[in-house]
Short mmCIF file of C-alpha atoms in Angstrom, two decimals:
data_model
loop_
_atom_site.label_atom_id
_atom_site.label_comp_id
_atom_site.label_asym_id
_atom_site.label_seq_id
_atom_site.Cartn_x
_atom_site.Cartn_y
_atom_site.Cartn_z
CA MET A 1 1.00 -67.48 139.92
CA SER A 2 -0.46 -64.09 138.41
CA VAL A 3 0.85 -61.85 136.30
CA GLU A 4 0.53 -59.31 139.17
CA LYS A 5 2.78 -61.22 141.70
CA ASN A 6 5.27 -61.44 138.88
CA GLN A 7 5.79 -58.42 138.26
CA ALA A 8 5.74 -57.49 142.24
CA ASP A 9 8.63 -59.82 142.56
CA ARG A 10 11.19 -58.59 140.01
CA ASN A 11 13.01 -55.41 140.81
CA PRO A 12 15.62 -53.48 139.34
CA GLU A 13 18.91 -55.15 141.19
CA ASP A 14 17.67 -58.54 139.50
CA LEU A 15 18.14 -56.97 136.26
CA ALA A 16 22.14 -56.97 135.49
CA ILE A 17 23.30 -54.32 132.82
CA THR A 18 27.04 -53.52 131.34
CA ILE A 19 27.70 -50.58 129.93
CA ILE A 20 30.51 -50.24 127.54
CA GLY A 21 32.48 -46.78 128.76
CA ALA A 22 32.99 -44.21 130.95
CA GLY A 23 32.68 -41.23 128.87
CA PRO A 24 30.36 -38.93 128.95
CA GLY A 25 27.57 -41.21 127.91
CA GLY A 26 28.60 -43.88 130.62
CA LEU A 27 29.13 -42.03 133.48
CA CYS A 28 25.30 -40.45 132.39
CA MET A 29 23.91 -43.76 132.61
CA ALA A 30 25.43 -45.39 135.51
CA ILE A 31 24.29 -41.93 137.79
CA LYS A 32 21.02 -41.86 136.18
CA LEU A 33 20.45 -45.85 137.18
CA ARG A 34 21.62 -45.39 140.32
CA GLU A 35 19.03 -42.56 140.99
CA ALA A 36 16.16 -45.01 139.33
CA GLY A 37 17.24 -47.90 141.69
CA PHE A 38 19.68 -49.76 140.11
CA GLU A 39 22.88 -51.51 141.25
CA ASN A 40 22.96 -54.06 139.58
CA PHE A 41 25.48 -53.23 136.84
CA VAL A 42 28.97 -52.67 135.74
CA VAL A 43 30.85 -50.21 133.49
CA VAL A 44 33.62 -51.71 131.42
CA GLU A 45 35.90 -49.14 130.10
CA SER A 46 39.42 -49.64 128.07
CA SER A 47 41.49 -46.79 129.94
CA GLU A 48 42.73 -46.75 132.99
CA GLN A 49 40.01 -43.91 133.53
CA VAL A 50 37.10 -41.76 133.19
CA GLY A 51 36.84 -39.74 130.78
CA GLY A 52 36.30 -41.47 127.34
CA THR A 53 37.63 -38.74 124.41
CA TRP A 54 38.59 -35.79 126.87
CA ASN A 55 41.00 -38.96 128.54
CA TYR A 56 42.08 -40.22 125.48
CA ASN A 57 42.62 -36.31 123.57
CA ARG A 58 45.63 -34.48 125.40
CA TYR A 59 46.99 -33.31 122.53
CA PRO A 60 48.23 -28.54 123.04
CA GLY A 61 45.87 -26.67 122.95
CA CYS A 62 42.89 -29.63 122.71
CA ALA A 63 39.38 -27.76 124.16
CA CYS A 64 35.57 -28.08 123.27
CA ASP A 65 34.27 -26.39 120.42
CA ILE A 66 30.67 -26.35 122.05
CA PRO A 67 30.59 -23.47 125.52
CA SER A 68 31.06 -25.19 128.54
CA HIS A 69 28.14 -24.54 130.57
CA LEU A 70 26.73 -25.74 127.98
CA TYR A 71 28.66 -29.14 127.25
CA SER A 72 28.25 -30.40 131.14
CA PHE A 73 25.17 -32.20 132.43
CA SER A 74 22.35 -30.14 133.31
CA PHE A 75 22.07 -31.91 137.03
CA ASP A 76 25.28 -31.22 138.18
CA VAL A 77 26.21 -27.26 136.01
CA LYS A 78 29.69 -26.03 137.54
CA ARG A 79 29.56 -22.61 137.26
CA ASP A 80 33.30 -21.89 137.17
CA TRP A 81 34.78 -22.37 134.22
CA SER A 82 37.49 -20.85 133.87
CA ARG A 83 36.61 -19.50 130.38
CA PRO A 84 33.65 -20.12 127.71
CA TYR A 85 35.35 -22.84 126.06
CA ALA A 86 37.21 -25.01 128.40
CA PRO A 87 40.22 -26.58 127.69
CA GLN A 88 40.59 -30.33 128.06
CA PRO A 89 42.06 -31.21 131.41
CA GLU A 90 39.26 -28.81 132.92
CA ILE A 91 37.05 -30.89 131.03
CA LEU A 92 38.24 -34.12 132.06
CA GLU A 93 38.41 -32.57 135.64
CA TYR A 94 35.01 -31.97 135.87
CA LEU A 95 34.02 -35.72 135.04
CA GLU A 96 36.19 -36.87 137.14
CA GLY A 97 34.65 -34.93 139.82
CA VAL A 98 30.96 -35.97 138.58
CA ALA A 99 31.65 -39.66 138.83
CA SER A 100 33.74 -39.25 142.17
CA LYS A 101 30.23 -36.84 143.65
CA TYR A 102 27.98 -40.20 142.10
CA ASP A 103 30.01 -43.09 143.74
CA VAL A 104 29.69 -44.50 140.11
CA LEU A 105 33.57 -45.09 140.07
CA LYS A 106 33.01 -48.34 142.48
CA PHE A 107 31.36 -49.89 139.29
CA CYS A 108 33.81 -49.14 137.03
CA ARG A 109 36.18 -51.94 135.67
CA PHE A 110 38.90 -50.25 134.07
CA GLY A 111 41.65 -51.40 132.01
CA HIS A 112 39.18 -54.20 129.78
CA PHE A 113 37.71 -54.26 126.54
CA VAL A 114 34.70 -55.85 125.26
CA GLU A 115 35.51 -58.54 122.47
CA ARG A 116 31.72 -58.71 121.84
CA ALA A 117 28.56 -58.99 122.95
CA ILE A 118 26.27 -61.93 121.85
CA TRP A 119 22.39 -62.27 122.43
CA ASP A 120 21.16 -65.76 123.42
CA ASP A 121 17.35 -66.34 122.23
CA GLU A 122 16.79 -68.64 124.61
CA THR A 123 17.94 -67.03 128.01
CA SER A 124 17.28 -63.69 126.76
CA LYS A 125 20.52 -62.46 128.07
CA TRP A 126 23.60 -61.07 126.52
CA SER A 127 27.37 -62.67 126.98
CA VAL A 128 29.74 -59.82 127.09
CA HIS A 129 33.56 -60.83 126.24
CA LEU A 130 36.08 -58.93 127.39
CA ASP A 131 39.75 -59.06 126.33
CA ASN A 132 40.54 -61.26 129.39
CA GLY A 133 39.24 -63.98 128.91
CA GLU A 134 35.97 -63.23 131.09
CA THR A 135 32.55 -63.40 129.85
CA ILE A 136 29.89 -60.89 132.05
CA GLU A 137 26.13 -62.42 131.59
CA SER A 138 24.31 -59.53 131.33
CA ASP A 139 19.90 -58.80 131.11
CA VAL A 140 20.73 -55.48 129.41
CA VAL A 141 23.75 -53.91 127.67
CA VAL A 142 24.28 -49.89 127.35
CA SER A 143 26.93 -49.11 124.54
CA ALA A 144 28.44 -45.70 125.37
CA ILE A 145 31.20 -45.74 123.07
CA GLY A 146 29.83 -43.44 120.91
CA MET A 147 31.77 -41.85 117.36
CA PHE A 148 34.93 -40.97 118.88
CA ASN A 149 36.12 -44.31 119.59
CA ASN A 150 38.90 -45.74 116.63
CA ILE A 151 41.46 -43.92 115.60
CA VAL A 152 41.93 -43.40 111.76
CA LEU A 153 45.35 -43.74 110.34
CA PRO A 154 46.14 -42.48 106.56
CA ALA A 155 46.04 -44.69 103.70
CA ILE A 156 49.55 -43.29 102.91
CA GLU A 157 52.55 -45.47 101.17
CA GLY A 158 55.54 -45.95 103.28
CA LEU A 159 53.42 -44.51 106.72
CA ASP A 160 55.58 -47.92 108.64
CA ASP A 161 59.09 -47.07 107.50
CA PHE A 162 58.66 -43.59 108.91
CA GLU A 163 61.84 -44.50 111.45
CA GLY A 164 61.25 -41.22 113.48
CA THR A 165 58.72 -40.45 116.34
CA LYS A 166 55.34 -40.67 114.66
CA PHE A 167 51.88 -40.90 116.97
CA HIS A 168 48.44 -39.68 116.32
CA SER A 169 46.70 -36.70 117.94
CA SER A 170 44.45 -38.32 120.27
CA ARG A 171 47.21 -40.69 121.41
CA TRP A 172 49.58 -37.82 122.13
CA ASP A 173 53.24 -38.51 123.48
CA TRP A 174 53.51 -35.80 126.28
CA SER A 175 57.53 -38.09 127.01
CA HIS A 176 58.72 -36.62 123.42
CA SER A 177 59.60 -32.74 123.08
CA LEU A 178 58.69 -30.60 119.98
CA GLU A 179 61.21 -28.26 120.99
CA GLY A 180 63.02 -27.04 118.06
CA GLU A 181 61.96 -30.20 116.09
CA ARG A 182 60.77 -30.58 111.99
CA VAL A 183 57.47 -31.59 112.60
CA GLY A 184 55.15 -32.58 110.11
CA VAL A 185 51.19 -33.16 110.99
CA ILE A 186 48.84 -34.77 109.05
CA GLY A 187 45.61 -32.77 108.62
CA THR A 188 43.97 -29.88 109.11
CA ALA A 189 40.47 -30.37 111.07
CA ALA A 190 39.22 -30.41 114.30
CA SER A 191 42.46 -31.37 116.27
CA ALA A 192 44.73 -29.85 113.76
CA VAL A 193 43.50 -26.87 114.37
CA GLN A 194 43.51 -26.83 117.68
CA LEU A 195 47.34 -28.15 118.15
CA ILE A 196 48.73 -26.02 115.07
CA PRO A 197 49.34 -23.03 116.78
CA GLU A 198 50.44 -24.55 120.26
CA VAL A 199 53.18 -26.85 118.25
CA ALA A 200 54.35 -24.17 116.33
CA LYS A 201 55.22 -22.12 118.97
CA LEU A 202 57.75 -24.94 120.25
CA ALA A 203 58.76 -26.43 116.49
CA GLY A 204 61.65 -25.42 114.98
CA GLN A 205 59.49 -25.98 111.47
CA VAL A 206 56.53 -27.10 111.02
CA HIS A 207 54.58 -28.70 107.67
CA LEU A 208 50.86 -28.75 107.67
CA PHE A 209 49.98 -30.91 104.75
CA GLN A 210 46.40 -29.94 103.92
CA ARG A 211 43.95 -31.84 101.86
CA THR A 212 40.80 -29.90 101.69
CA ALA A 213 40.74 -26.00 103.46
CA ASN A 214 38.01 -26.06 106.47
CA TRP A 215 36.11 -23.27 107.46
CA VAL A 216 37.22 -22.39 111.13
CA LEU A 217 35.30 -19.04 112.72
CA PRO A 218 36.47 -16.84 115.89
CA LYS A 219 35.10 -17.54 119.35
CA GLU A 220 34.27 -15.52 122.29
CA ASP A 221 36.66 -16.85 124.54
CA ASP A 222 38.30 -14.61 126.54
CA PRO A 223 39.17 -16.31 130.06
CA TYR A 224 36.80 -15.02 132.86
CA THR A 225 38.17 -12.64 135.08
CA GLU A 226 37.57 -13.48 139.22
CA GLU A 227 34.94 -11.50 139.35
CA GLN A 228 32.79 -12.52 136.95
CA LEU A 229 33.68 -16.13 138.60
CA GLU A 230 32.43 -14.45 141.61
CA PHE A 231 29.26 -13.66 140.25
CA PHE A 232 29.31 -17.25 139.33
CA ARG A 233 29.84 -19.12 142.44
CA THR A 234 27.53 -16.59 144.45
CA ASP A 235 24.57 -16.08 142.26
CA PRO A 236 22.34 -19.43 141.99
CA HIS A 237 21.34 -18.28 138.48
CA ALA A 238 23.83 -17.24 136.46
CA ALA A 239 25.25 -20.05 135.19
CA ALA A 240 22.18 -21.89 134.08
CA GLY A 241 20.72 -17.93 132.51
CA ILE A 242 24.35 -18.22 130.48
CA ARG A 243 23.42 -22.00 129.68
CA GLN A 244 20.07 -21.19 128.79
CA ALA A 245 21.37 -18.45 126.43
CA ILE A 246 24.02 -20.66 124.46
CA PHE A 247 21.28 -23.50 123.89
CA ASP A 248 18.84 -20.91 122.16
CA GLY A 249 21.72 -19.51 120.68
CA ILE A 250 22.11 -22.83 119.19
CA GLU A 251 18.63 -23.84 118.26
CA THR A 252 18.12 -20.66 116.66
CA GLY A 253 21.34 -20.50 114.69
CA GLN A 254 21.67 -23.47 112.57
CA ALA A 255 23.26 -22.51 109.81
CA PHE A 256 22.56 -26.56 108.56
CA TYR A 257 19.40 -26.01 107.46
CA ASP A 258 19.40 -21.71 107.53
CA ALA A 259 21.09 -20.37 104.10
CA THR A 260 20.66 -17.05 105.56
CA VAL A 261 22.45 -17.64 108.57
CA ARG A 262 25.14 -19.87 106.94
CA GLY A 263 26.31 -17.09 104.80
CA GLU A 264 26.91 -14.52 107.14
CA LEU A 265 29.03 -17.70 109.02
CA GLU A 266 30.90 -17.59 105.82
CA THR A 267 31.62 -13.88 105.83
CA VAL A 268 32.86 -13.86 108.54
CA GLY A 269 35.07 -17.04 108.12
CA LEU A 270 36.55 -15.44 104.95
CA ALA A 271 37.45 -11.90 107.21
CA ALA A 272 39.21 -14.49 110.01
CA ILE A 273 41.32 -15.44 106.97
CA ASP A 274 42.74 -12.05 106.13
CA VAL A 275 44.79 -11.93 109.11
CA VAL A 276 46.98 -14.15 106.92
CA GLU A 277 49.80 -11.95 105.09
CA ASN A 278 50.71 -14.22 102.31
CA PRO A 279 48.17 -13.29 99.80
CA ASP A 280 48.77 -17.56 98.29
CA VAL A 281 48.71 -18.39 101.83
CA ARG A 282 45.23 -16.73 102.23
CA ALA A 283 44.09 -18.22 98.82
CA LYS A 284 45.30 -22.45 99.92
CA LEU A 285 43.01 -22.16 103.45
CA LYS A 286 39.64 -20.44 101.89
CA PRO A 287 37.76 -23.23 101.65
CA LYS A 288 35.70 -24.19 98.59
CA HIS A 289 32.47 -26.40 99.95
CA LEU A 290 29.46 -25.03 102.00
CA TRP A 291 29.79 -23.57 105.45
CA GLY A 292 28.12 -26.74 107.38
CA CYS A 293 29.85 -29.30 104.77
CA LYS A 294 32.03 -30.66 106.47
CA ARG A 295 32.24 -30.28 110.80
CA PRO A 296 32.62 -26.04 111.81
CA LEU A 297 35.87 -25.84 113.47
CA PHE A 298 36.52 -22.53 115.63
CA SER A 299 39.86 -21.32 116.29
CA ASN A 300 41.21 -17.25 117.10
CA ASP A 301 44.65 -18.90 116.48
CA TYR A 302 44.90 -20.82 113.84
CA TYR A 303 44.91 -18.73 111.10
CA ALA A 304 47.20 -15.96 113.14
CA ALA A 305 50.03 -19.16 112.77
CA PHE A 306 50.31 -18.47 109.50
CA ASN A 307 52.33 -15.38 109.74
CA ARG A 308 54.71 -16.90 112.13
CA PRO A 309 57.61 -17.96 109.04
CA ASN A 310 58.39 -21.69 110.67
CA LEU A 311 55.08 -22.84 109.59
CA GLU A 312 54.46 -23.96 106.21
CA LEU A 313 51.34 -25.24 104.65
CA VAL A 314 51.64 -27.50 102.07
CA THR A 315 49.37 -28.73 99.48
CA GLU A 316 50.16 -30.89 97.19
CA ASP A 317 49.81 -34.58 97.43
CA ILE A 318 51.38 -36.75 99.66
CA ALA A 319 52.90 -39.24 97.59
CA ARG A 320 54.42 -42.00 100.20
CA ILE A 321 56.08 -41.88 103.22
CA THR A 322 59.64 -42.37 103.65
CA ALA A 323 61.87 -43.25 107.19
CA ASP A 324 62.82 -39.33 107.94
CA GLY A 325 60.52 -37.43 105.79
CA VAL A 326 57.43 -37.06 103.45
CA VAL A 327 57.77 -36.83 99.39
CA LEU A 328 55.29 -34.93 97.75
CA SER A 329 53.40 -35.94 93.97
CA ASN A 330 55.32 -33.50 92.65
CA GLY A 331 58.59 -34.99 93.91
CA GLU A 332 59.65 -32.49 96.53
CA GLU A 333 60.52 -33.47 99.95
CA ARG A 334 60.09 -32.48 103.76
CA LYS A 335 62.60 -33.68 106.17
CA LEU A 336 61.67 -34.75 109.82
CA ASP A 337 61.81 -35.58 113.16
CA THR A 338 58.12 -36.11 114.26
CA LEU A 339 55.02 -36.94 112.60
CA VAL A 340 52.10 -35.66 113.82
CA LEU A 341 49.19 -37.51 112.63
CA ALA A 342 45.33 -35.81 113.51
CA THR A 343 43.21 -37.85 110.89
CA GLY A 344 40.20 -38.32 113.53
CA PHE A 345 38.31 -40.95 113.51
CA SER A 346 36.38 -43.67 111.95
CA ALA A 347 32.87 -41.99 113.21
CA THR A 348 30.36 -44.16 111.38
CA GLU A 349 31.56 -47.28 112.94
CA TYR A 350 29.63 -46.44 116.45
CA LEU A 351 28.94 -50.20 117.93
CA SER A 352 29.96 -52.11 114.88
CA ALA A 353 33.62 -51.61 116.42
CA ILE A 354 33.46 -54.31 118.13
CA GLU A 355 31.34 -57.61 117.14
CA VAL A 356 27.55 -58.30 118.61
CA ILE A 357 25.39 -60.77 117.44
CA GLY A 358 21.63 -60.48 117.90
CA ARG A 359 18.63 -62.16 117.65
CA LYS A 360 18.41 -65.47 115.07
CA GLY A 361 22.78 -64.97 115.10
CA LEU A 362 21.95 -61.54 113.32
CA ASP A 363 25.72 -59.96 112.82
CA LEU A 364 25.55 -56.42 113.78
CA ALA A 365 28.21 -55.72 111.05
CA GLU A 366 25.69 -57.18 108.29
CA ALA A 367 22.66 -55.73 109.26
CA TRP A 368 24.55 -52.17 109.11
CA SER A 369 26.45 -53.13 105.83
CA ASP A 370 24.61 -49.73 104.13
CA GLY A 371 25.27 -47.72 107.46
CA ALA A 372 24.48 -47.36 110.80
CA GLN A 373 21.00 -47.58 111.64
CA ALA A 374 18.77 -46.92 114.57
CA TYR A 375 15.53 -45.66 115.82
CA GLN A 376 15.45 -42.35 117.36
CA GLY A 377 19.12 -42.96 117.71
CA VAL A 378 19.26 -45.73 120.41
CA THR A 379 17.63 -48.94 120.02
CA THR A 380 18.31 -51.20 116.98
CA ALA A 381 16.26 -53.63 115.40
CA GLY A 382 17.68 -57.20 115.83
CA PHE A 383 19.30 -56.43 119.30
CA PRO A 384 17.34 -56.47 122.26
CA ASN A 385 17.33 -54.96 125.65
CA LEU A 386 20.77 -53.45 123.76
CA PHE A 387 20.98 -49.34 123.99
CA MET A 388 22.79 -46.69 121.79
CA LEU A 389 24.43 -43.67 123.26
CA TYR A 390 25.09 -41.03 121.09
CA GLY A 391 24.15 -43.70 118.41
CA PRO A 392 23.79 -43.17 114.38
CA ASN A 393 22.39 -40.00 113.59
CA THR A 394 22.33 -38.05 116.92
CA ASN A 395 25.21 -35.94 116.20
CA GLN A 396 24.12 -32.17 116.98
CA GLY A 397 24.53 -29.33 119.52
CA SER A 398 26.19 -30.37 122.37
CA LEU A 399 26.94 -33.68 122.72
CA ILE A 400 26.14 -33.93 126.37
CA THR A 401 22.65 -32.91 126.18
CA MET A 402 21.70 -35.14 123.71
CA ILE A 403 23.73 -37.55 125.32
CA GLU A 404 20.91 -36.71 128.42
CA TRP A 405 17.85 -37.33 126.72
CA GLU A 406 19.56 -40.71 125.03
CA VAL A 407 20.20 -41.43 128.94
CA ASP A 408 16.50 -40.89 129.98
CA HIS A 409 14.68 -42.72 126.99
CA ALA A 410 16.73 -45.88 127.59
CA LEU A 411 15.74 -46.27 131.03
CA ALA A 412 12.33 -45.81 130.40
CA HIS A 413 12.48 -48.82 127.81
CA ILE A 414 15.03 -51.03 131.19
CA ARG A 415 12.29 -49.18 133.46
CA ARG A 416 9.86 -51.33 131.57
CA LEU A 417 11.28 -54.36 132.07
CA VAL A 418 11.14 -54.61 135.46
CA THR A 419 7.59 -52.95 135.50
CA ASP A 420 5.94 -54.98 132.29
CA ASN A 421 7.82 -58.34 133.26
CA LEU A 422 9.74 -58.36 130.64
CA ALA A 423 12.42 -60.62 128.97
CA TRP A 424 12.96 -58.16 126.57
CA ILE A 425 12.40 -55.42 123.81
CA ASP A 426 13.19 -55.27 120.68
CA VAL A 427 11.99 -51.75 118.11
CA LYS A 428 10.08 -53.29 115.05
CA ALA A 429 12.11 -53.60 111.69
CA ASP A 430 9.74 -52.11 109.90
CA ARG A 431 9.36 -49.15 112.26
CA GLN A 432 13.12 -48.16 112.33
CA ALA A 433 12.98 -48.28 108.66
CA ALA A 434 10.36 -45.92 107.78
CA TYR A 435 11.74 -44.01 110.60
CA ASN A 436 15.19 -44.09 108.49
CA GLU A 437 13.68 -43.08 105.51
CA GLN A 438 12.37 -40.11 106.67
CA LEU A 439 15.79 -38.95 108.36
CA GLN A 440 17.54 -39.62 104.86
CA LYS A 441 14.74 -37.64 103.04
CA ASP A 442 14.97 -34.97 105.95
CA ILE A 443 18.92 -35.45 105.61
CA GLU A 444 19.06 -34.60 101.72
CA SER A 445 17.59 -31.96 101.56
CA ILE A 446 19.92 -29.91 103.61
CA GLU A 447 21.91 -27.94 100.99
CA ALA A 448 25.84 -27.81 103.05
CA TRP A 449 24.82 -31.72 103.55
CA ALA A 450 24.78 -32.24 99.64
CA ASP A 451 27.77 -30.28 98.71
CA GLY A 452 29.79 -32.89 97.84
CA CYS A 453 32.95 -32.38 100.12
CA ASN A 454 34.91 -35.11 102.30
CA ASN A 455 33.57 -35.40 105.89
CA TYR A 456 33.36 -37.93 108.48
CA TYR A 457 29.25 -38.54 108.24
CA SER A 458 28.60 -40.88 105.81
CA ALA A 459 29.40 -44.58 105.26
CA PRO A 460 31.60 -45.69 102.66
CA SER A 461 27.88 -46.02 100.79
CA GLY A 462 26.78 -42.55 101.14
CA ARG A 463 24.51 -42.73 103.93
CA VAL A 464 24.50 -39.86 106.09
CA VAL A 465 25.16 -42.26 109.48
CA THR A 466 26.15 -39.19 111.68
CA GLN A 467 24.02 -36.20 112.04
CA TRP A 468 20.57 -35.17 113.12
CA PRO A 469 18.57 -33.14 110.31
CA LYS A 470 16.56 -30.84 113.11
CA ASN A 471 17.22 -29.00 116.20
CA MET A 472 18.45 -30.11 119.90
CA SER A 473 14.57 -29.65 121.12
CA ALA A 474 13.17 -32.19 117.99
CA TYR A 475 15.34 -34.80 119.37
CA ARG A 476 14.08 -33.97 122.95
CA ASP A 477 10.58 -33.55 121.80
CA MET A 478 10.85 -37.03 120.09
CA VAL A 479 12.46 -39.52 122.62
CA LEU A 480 10.36 -38.04 125.44
CA GLU A 481 7.70 -40.83 125.08
CA ILE A 482 8.33 -44.36 124.03
CA ASP A 483 5.52 -45.25 121.47
CA PRO A 484 4.82 -48.76 122.67
CA GLU A 485 3.36 -49.90 119.26
CA ALA A 486 7.16 -49.62 118.20
CA TYR A 487 8.50 -52.09 119.84
CA GLU A 488 8.71 -56.21 119.92
CA VAL A 489 8.37 -57.15 123.74
CA ALA A 490 8.88 -60.62 125.19
CA SER A 491 7.09 -61.36 128.74
CA ARG A 492 9.47 -63.62 131.14
#
């Protein structure tokens, strides 16, 4: 049989594909696969619905910190966001609507967790093992679990001894009322900044345990008027224009590598703290690291909340947790009814959060012993036909915008499996190593990221594995075309 006949005989439906995760990445991959004629795929989702982080994170005040006209798919621009920074319920509703509109729900397997994925060198296929004992045989695996999947619990003595109500901010217990309660919140990053003002409105007393003061900048977030919404709905170019303006603003205003812009933002951030009336509290809220060393935060209500008499900022270290409260390093104790752990996610694990075995028995955890690494954020050496969305070193600007380009890049590889009659594609180890060597040099040149603060960007080795050190356009241009010389391939 000729090569031409082999190629003609292979069709998109011959390729079995497993997508892990039904968040924005998984949904975008599913939609683009269908658009390209690939329908032999399944989306495995551990929860009972789509949405990913916007499904799990339902705490009070939860909202996007990227303007929503850009934090949405380019192929389905929502014209009537209620406000510039949409709240969680509206974002989840958007994602649910997209899943329904593009008819990808029928491909989803909800309530199933992927425990491991194992590559077979002889068959050139992946075996994807689910928590119910089922195994899915796949030619291709797409990881859409991203960064924010495994929650982090603080390593504090006595955490399991607390007998009151306790939960992580991303697993908010809405069946439990905080009305009049004594509430402790551990953590002062993104979720805490959003939930604290709301919790303080309900609770009798709130103790916020701060390890590090963060930069929290105000944002232009007045709800759109009905007149504005009607304009967005009737003018097909209005929302697209806002979207482009947001994109341009992010691209030209990156304080990470522009010291002038960073200085301007720090001035704005320090001015925002001035709303706090108590001078001692003001001083404790002032960051000691450069803006951008940690994830930038945005809120119009956070600092003002400290003028409430029922909100206490606690900066002493926590010594231990007891059955009914928190004991500080100076011996003081705060009695609590409810403890909220706003301690974020293990953002540096990526796909190594599950067991993945590649070519010749290579364990992904071992391959990433120095920290998660990929080639252009999508492929990783030794793991054929495996594509990652929002993978290592792709955190920049709008997550959904970056995801779309990653999906297009992964889809180009998947198409090659059919058009070039390939059994597998795998990035060359030396090309990945060279790419990451330059990437780390670019990262090291960014002053803010070298400021030594404690952030989620770095693996235990100290290697920054989350951040993309250039603007979004540079990433788009890089992944637009595939360099065939960067990959090993095997014919069927």
